[in-house]
Every structure is written in C-alpha cells, then in structure tokens.
Amino acid sequence: MLREQHGKCAMCWEEMSRPVIDHDHKTGKVRALLHGKCNLDVGIWEKRQKMLEMARRYLSRFGT
C-alpha cells in the first residue's frame, strides 16, 4: 500500500515518515495509509458529518 501511494499520505499527498493505517470503524475495512494527524482529522470529520445530519433532521422538524 505504501508503494501504491508512492510514500505519500492518501489525504494530503505529502511524504510520510510514520504512516498509520486508516480503517472504517464500522466494517474494519482498511482504507489507506495516512499521517497520524490526517487520520485524527478524518475521525473528527466523520463525527461532524453525523452531527450535521442530526442537526438537519432536527431543524427540518420545524420547517427551517
């Protein structure tokens, strides 16, 4: 996988010295290799998407 990504993070495409394996927590499926920080950022983004969807559903109940 590291060779396929040419030694670069699959998210920011910068060189990696210590890649981490990113995976889907629901399925366990490996997605790609990332920098540690990029991996944390992906987790935060996934949580924000869930929160945004909950907020959208909540607001739609009030016609907003």
XYZ file of C-alpha atoms in Angstrom:
64
model
C 0.000 0.000 0.000
C 2.866 2.357 0.814
C 4.360 1.717 -2.634
C 0.980 2.239 -4.311
C 0.719 5.632 -2.566
C 4.335 6.467 -3.513
C 5.159 7.025 0.169
C 2.587 9.823 0.410
C -0.403 10.355 2.664
C -3.642 9.443 0.847
C -5.335 12.528 2.296
C -2.871 15.413 1.950
C -0.416 13.779 -0.516
C 2.662 14.852 1.476
C 5.553 12.470 2.193
C 5.102 10.268 5.272
C 7.794 9.209 7.696
C 5.465 7.267 10.023
C 2.297 6.188 8.191
C -0.738 4.937 10.079
C -3.412 2.622 8.745
C -6.792 4.287 8.309
C -9.800 1.990 8.535
C -13.581 2.137 8.713
C -14.586 1.570 12.332
C -17.929 0.042 11.301
C -16.609 -2.525 8.831
C -12.961 -2.809 9.858
C -12.010 -2.368 6.191
C -8.624 -0.710 5.618
C -8.932 2.447 3.508
C -5.383 3.793 3.072
C -2.224 4.989 4.812
C -2.269 8.468 6.338
C -0.220 10.770 8.543
C -1.247 10.403 12.173
C -2.736 13.919 12.180
C -4.660 13.317 8.956
C -6.054 10.125 10.469
C -7.289 12.058 13.512
C -8.750 14.764 11.268
C -10.684 12.156 9.269
C -12.211 10.852 12.512
C -13.245 14.356 13.540
C -14.773 14.990 10.101
C -16.788 11.753 10.282
C -18.199 12.797 13.676
C -19.034 16.273 12.361
C -20.903 14.780 9.404
C -23.032 12.736 11.817
C -23.721 15.842 13.916
C -24.647 17.861 10.821
C -27.083 15.167 9.730
C -28.690 15.098 13.182
C -28.971 18.906 13.173
C -30.516 18.846 9.680
C -33.145 16.309 10.767
C -33.872 18.290 13.937
C -34.273 21.603 12.096
C -36.410 20.026 9.377
C -38.995 19.187 12.040
C -39.501 22.934 12.476
C -39.514 23.847 8.793
C -36.071 25.500 8.933
